Amino acid sequence: MGSATRLKLARLPIPGVIRNSLRGRLLTASALVLTAFVALTAYALDQAFRSSLLTAEEEKLKGLVYALLGSAAPREDGELSIALDAVPDPRLRQPLSGLDAALFDERGHAVWSSAAFLDLPAPALTEVGQWQFERLTNPDVFSLSFGLRWIDLARDPRRYNIVVLETTKGYREQMSIFRRTLWGWLGGTAMALTATLLFLQRWSLAPLLRLGRELQEIEAGMQDEIAGHYPDEIRPLTHDLNAMIVNERNQQLRYRNALGDLAHTLKTPLAVLSGMSQERGFASPQREQLQEQVTRMQRIVDHQLRRAAAAGTRTLSKPLRVRPLIEKISGALTKVYADKNPHFDLQLTPNLKLRADQGDLYELIGNLLDNAVKYGNGQVRVSSRLADNRCSLVVEDNGPGFPENPELLLQRGVRADDQTPGQGIGLAAVSELVKAYEGQLDLGRSEALGGGKVTATLPLR
């Protein structure tokens, strides 16, 4: 197949459902092949039967011509004639029977004819010894003519043309019956083949469907690896998938263990520095400054360890329900900020689930809700939108909102309010988490509550 042909095929308007489905592709290809096969078979059989009927009709009329010539005899004037009583087919003696015959001389004059042939025009003269079989349209009849030369006793040769006509009614009835029978059998055969193809397709794709179900069970945490027996063509894929799952889990485990060891290693130096800040040899301002820096270092280290341990986008991870997690965080923040008496309005998509690590979601949603309560005036709205296989979590508050150039707040250490305690790493951590999941974080103003609005868009898969 040339490049131009491939380009034309690539531009065909194939529906997305068919283009992205093996079953749709196989069904479409099978339907096209089966339709072409049935159409070509029907055409070939129809042409073969039609040719057979025409041949049989010609042979029948030839036999009638021979019989008429066998009954021919010269009259007193020397012209050839056929006695009606001697004709082999009685229909020639019956008007409107559908069978007519006539004998023409070389000038085109009828010297003999059956009952109804006189109403028809004389045909063209046929060469001696030649047959001419054709189908006329007006009237719709088969015509067979034969040219001959008759030599009487006086050896005066005369040229004649014998013509036999038969209506096509019988031919058309036989073709109609044959076509009904043909399409009936072909239709039944096509239905049987379609059912067979559907069965074979389902049987052939069963291993892939079973593999898909196993992957779903792994995502749901119901099994740890692909355990089914698969055909030789799919077995390398299942082996590689199992290896990928094991490697990913081992890598994540080693990564988090290393981070845990790092955390324990850093705790001792920080504890020493914290103890040194309590010694009396330090002046009070220096002691407070050292304690503040140690505390800040401890918080930054804790955050960096949590951030580094973020799972990010992982394959075959179990989806988590979002609403219970938000309700748990909002309940905790209600107690922490009891003086502000915060009210949370949850407008979430029913049964919303995200495929993400639970710790990552706690970190992301916890920072957003904490900022909304900390910098707002008690009203927090959490909503969600689904579009293009992505989920947008929107957190709004009724506070003063973000300053100009809110994108600067996504940089680590930049704060919108220097009067409120904090390290200025909340939104930056959220931004890094969202990027780890190949998502997007947008800051803006809430039209409903008038304060800040943060939109975290994450892929559903």
mmCIF file of C-alpha atoms in Angstrom, residues 56-68 84 86-103 112-120 133-134 139-145 162-172:
data_model
loop_
_atom_site.group_PDB
_atom_site.id
_atom_site.type_symbol
_atom_site.label_atom_id
_atom_site.label_comp_id
_atom_site.label_asym_id
_atom_site.label_seq_id
_atom_site.Cartn_x
_atom_site.Cartn_y
_atom_site.Cartn_z
ATOM 1 C CA ALA A 56 -31.835 -22.679 -21.948
ATOM 2 C CA GLU A 57 -34.271 -20.281 -23.633
ATOM 3 C CA GLU A 58 -32.112 -20.087 -26.764
ATOM 4 C CA GLU A 59 -31.775 -23.855 -26.965
ATOM 5 C CA LYS A 60 -35.508 -24.293 -26.536
ATOM 6 C CA LEU A 61 -36.281 -21.859 -29.342
ATOM 7 C CA LYS A 62 -33.692 -23.549 -31.567
ATOM 8 C CA GLY A 63 -35.437 -26.858 -31.043
ATOM 9 C CA LEU A 64 -38.724 -25.229 -32.008
ATOM 10 C CA VAL A 65 -37.144 -23.795 -35.187
ATOM 11 C CA TYR A 66 -35.872 -27.240 -36.175
ATOM 12 C CA ALA A 67 -39.311 -28.690 -35.560
ATOM 13 C CA LEU A 68 -40.930 -25.990 -37.716
ATOM 14 C CA LEU A 84 -50.595 -24.953 -38.566
ATOM 15 C CA ALA A 86 -48.363 -29.770 -38.114
ATOM 16 C CA VAL A 87 -46.659 -27.249 -35.769
ATOM 17 C CA PRO A 88 -45.065 -29.004 -32.786
ATOM 18 C CA ASP A 89 -46.177 -26.527 -30.105
ATOM 19 C CA PRO A 90 -49.946 -25.958 -29.748
ATOM 20 C CA ARG A 91 -49.360 -22.438 -28.416
ATOM 21 C CA LEU A 92 -48.546 -21.357 -31.974
ATOM 22 C CA ARG A 93 -52.174 -21.980 -32.858
ATOM 23 C CA GLN A 94 -53.497 -19.917 -29.929
ATOM 24 C CA PRO A 95 -53.668 -16.096 -30.056
ATOM 25 C CA LEU A 96 -51.907 -14.239 -27.189
ATOM 26 C CA SER A 97 -50.283 -17.453 -25.992
ATOM 27 C CA GLY A 98 -46.875 -15.803 -25.685
ATOM 28 C CA LEU A 99 -45.279 -17.889 -28.439
ATOM 29 C CA ASP A 100 -45.270 -16.778 -32.089
ATOM 30 C CA ALA A 101 -43.405 -17.752 -35.251
ATOM 31 C CA ALA A 102 -43.184 -16.513 -38.810
ATOM 32 C CA LEU A 103 -41.402 -17.235 -42.081
ATOM 33 C CA TRP A 112 -46.280 -17.897 -43.192
ATOM 34 C CA SER A 113 -47.018 -16.869 -39.596
ATOM 35 C CA SER A 114 -48.722 -18.067 -36.456
ATOM 36 C CA ALA A 115 -51.885 -16.576 -35.054
ATOM 37 C CA ALA A 116 -50.570 -13.249 -33.660
ATOM 38 C CA PHE A 117 -47.299 -12.573 -35.506
ATOM 39 C CA LEU A 118 -48.945 -10.453 -38.213
ATOM 40 C CA ASP A 119 -49.186 -7.597 -35.733
ATOM 41 C CA LEU A 120 -45.370 -7.432 -35.390
ATOM 42 C CA PHE A 133 -30.781 -14.576 -30.420
ATOM 43 C CA GLU A 134 -31.728 -11.346 -28.628
ATOM 44 C CA PRO A 139 -42.650 -5.906 -26.820
ATOM 45 C CA ASP A 140 -40.626 -7.603 -24.096
ATOM 46 C CA VAL A 141 -39.899 -10.907 -25.869
ATOM 47 C CA PHE A 142 -37.027 -13.215 -26.763
ATOM 48 C CA SER A 143 -36.338 -13.375 -30.481
ATOM 49 C CA LEU A 144 -34.499 -16.130 -32.370
ATOM 50 C CA SER A 145 -34.038 -15.885 -36.120
ATOM 51 C CA ILE A 162 -37.600 -17.974 -39.849
ATOM 52 C CA VAL A 163 -38.278 -16.039 -36.630
ATOM 53 C CA VAL A 164 -39.600 -17.347 -33.309
ATOM 54 C CA LEU A 165 -40.733 -15.013 -30.501
ATOM 55 C CA GLU A 166 -41.523 -15.949 -26.910
ATOM 56 C CA THR A 167 -42.613 -13.678 -24.086
ATOM 57 C CA THR A 168 -40.155 -13.108 -21.202
ATOM 58 C CA LYS A 169 -42.843 -13.641 -18.558
ATOM 59 C CA GLY A 170 -41.605 -17.115 -17.645
ATOM 60 C CA TYR A 171 -38.003 -15.902 -17.574
ATOM 61 C CA ARG A 172 -38.870 -12.990 -15.291
#
